[in-house]
Tab-separated table of C-alpha atoms in Angstrom:
chain	number	residue	atom	x	y	z
A	19	SER	CA	-13.787	-6.959	-7.342
A	20	LEU	CA	-15.759	-3.805	-6.614
A	21	SER	CA	-17.518	-3.946	-9.976
A	22	LEU	CA	-18.558	-7.535	-9.269
A	23	GLY	CA	-20.213	-6.563	-5.987
A	24	ALA	CA	-17.465	-6.803	-3.361
A	25	ASP	CA	-17.729	-4.373	-0.464
A	26	HIS	CA	-14.153	-5.074	0.666
A	27	VAL	CA	-10.940	-6.351	-0.861
A	28	MET	CA	-7.812	-7.721	0.815
A	29	VAL	CA	-4.729	-5.659	0.073
A	30	GLY	CA	-2.170	-6.951	2.580
A	31	ALA	CA	0.635	-7.581	0.106
A	32	LEU	CA	-0.074	-4.329	-1.698
A	33	VAL	CA	0.175	-2.256	1.476
A	34	ALA	CA	3.131	-4.252	2.823
A	35	ALA	CA	5.306	-2.894	0.017
A	36	CYS	CA	4.754	0.690	1.208
A	37	LYS	CA	7.085	2.773	3.361
A	38	GLU	CA	4.709	2.900	6.338
A	39	SER	CA	4.380	-0.868	6.788
A	40	ALA	CA	6.373	-2.701	9.437
A	41	ALA	CA	7.705	-5.118	6.827
A	42	LEU	CA	11.469	-5.624	6.687
A	43	PHE	CA	13.469	-3.643	4.092
A	44	VAL	CA	16.266	-5.265	2.117
A	45	LYS	CA	18.400	-4.016	-0.752
A	46	ARG	CA	19.411	-6.527	-3.433
A	47	LYS	CA	21.323	-5.737	-6.605
A	48	GLY	CA	20.519	-2.033	-6.290
A	49	ARG	CA	16.787	-2.545	-5.747
A	50	VAL	CA	14.806	-2.179	-2.532
A	51	TYR	CA	12.302	-4.821	-1.416
A	52	LYS	CA	10.044	-5.381	1.568
A	53	LEU	CA	9.260	-8.788	3.026
A	54	TYR	CA	5.554	-9.609	2.980
A	55	ARG	CA	4.490	-12.347	5.365
A	56	GLY	CA	0.809	-13.191	5.601
A	57	GLN	CA	-0.482	-13.899	9.098
A	58	ALA	CA	-0.973	-17.592	8.288
A	59	SER	CA	2.466	-17.988	6.692
A	60	TYR	CA	5.114	-20.479	7.759
A	61	GLY	CA	7.463	-17.842	9.196
A	62	ILE	CA	4.779	-16.128	11.277
A	63	MET	CA	3.604	-19.462	12.680
A	64	LEU	CA	7.168	-20.337	13.717
A	65	GLU	CA	7.551	-16.946	15.417
A	66	ARG	CA	4.428	-17.746	17.440
A	67	ASN	CA	5.951	-21.099	18.406
A	68	GLN	CA	3.193	-22.906	16.533
A	69	VAL	CA	3.767	-26.122	14.641
A	70	PRO	CA	2.576	-25.403	11.096
A	71	LYS	CA	0.088	-28.054	9.990
A	72	TYR	CA	-1.579	-26.089	7.208
A	73	ILE	CA	0.251	-23.209	5.610
A	74	GLU	CA	-2.207	-20.800	4.104
A	75	GLY	CA	-0.366	-17.476	3.951
A	76	SER	CA	2.474	-16.548	1.672
A	77	GLU	CA	5.892	-15.009	2.183
A	78	GLU	CA	7.527	-13.051	-0.597
A	79	TRP	CA	9.872	-10.175	-1.308
A	80	LEU	CA	7.902	-7.330	-2.867
A	81	PRO	CA	9.395	-4.445	-4.814
A	82	TYR	CA	9.327	-1.364	-2.587
A	83	TYR	CA	6.456	0.932	-3.567
A	84	GLY	CA	7.015	4.136	-1.633
A	85	LYS	CA	4.514	6.140	0.380
A	86	LEU	CA	1.098	4.702	1.150
A	87	SER	CA	-0.529	8.010	0.184
A	88	LYS	CA	0.865	7.602	-3.361
A	89	LEU	CA	-0.568	4.079	-3.581
A	90	ILE	CA	-3.999	5.212	-2.382
A	91	GLN	CA	-3.973	8.096	-4.861
A	92	ASN	CA	-3.056	5.754	-7.749
A	93	LEU	CA	-5.740	3.214	-6.786
A	94	SER	CA	-8.342	5.953	-6.447
A	95	GLU	CA	-7.446	7.454	-9.824
A	96	GLY	CA	-7.596	4.025	-11.455
A	97	LEU	CA	-11.019	3.313	-9.960
A	98	ARG	CA	-12.357	6.708	-11.044
A	99	SER	CA	-11.019	6.136	-14.555
A	100	SER	CA	-12.609	2.698	-14.739
A	101	MET	CA	-15.911	4.101	-13.477
A	102	SER	CA	-15.826	6.809	-16.144
A	103	TYR	CA	-15.596	4.151	-18.891
A	104	VAL	CA	-18.985	2.741	-17.846
A	105	ASN	CA	-20.565	6.139	-17.050
A	106	ALA	CA	-20.831	5.490	-13.309
A	107	ARG	CA	-20.767	8.117	-10.560
A	108	THR	CA	-21.297	5.739	-7.625
A	109	LEU	CA	-20.259	2.171	-6.798
A	110	SER	CA	-23.882	1.134	-7.188
A	111	GLU	CA	-23.944	2.526	-10.741
A	112	TYR	CA	-20.543	0.946	-11.378
A	113	ARG	CA	-21.898	-2.506	-10.521
A	114	THR	CA	-25.004	-1.971	-12.626
A	115	ASN	CA	-23.203	-0.550	-15.642
A	116	THR	CA	-20.368	-3.080	-15.757
A	117	SER	CA	-20.658	-6.325	-17.694
A	118	PHE	CA	-18.223	-9.193	-18.127
A	119	VAL	CA	-17.788	-11.590	-20.981
A	120	LYS	CA	-16.482	-15.101	-20.379
A	121	THR	CA	-14.144	-16.177	-23.142
């Protein structure tokens, strides 16, 4: 998204799987999950005593990720690596130096 010109990206589900989020923990078959519920999801609307007419958000169990700082570090390292492939030092150079091929 950043290479295509986006200034922001939505990462709600990504962050919801981290330790610091308020999302509910559950352990199933030896694995830990967190419940992600988008703000326009069915469950959230019911909690607000709203009658859902259009359900836009999703609800899903996400594999637990761990600390948010680890996620941010991994995302940052991945972005830096990607930028190095196209010889970019800034996001502006990244956008200029990146090309996409439609197949």
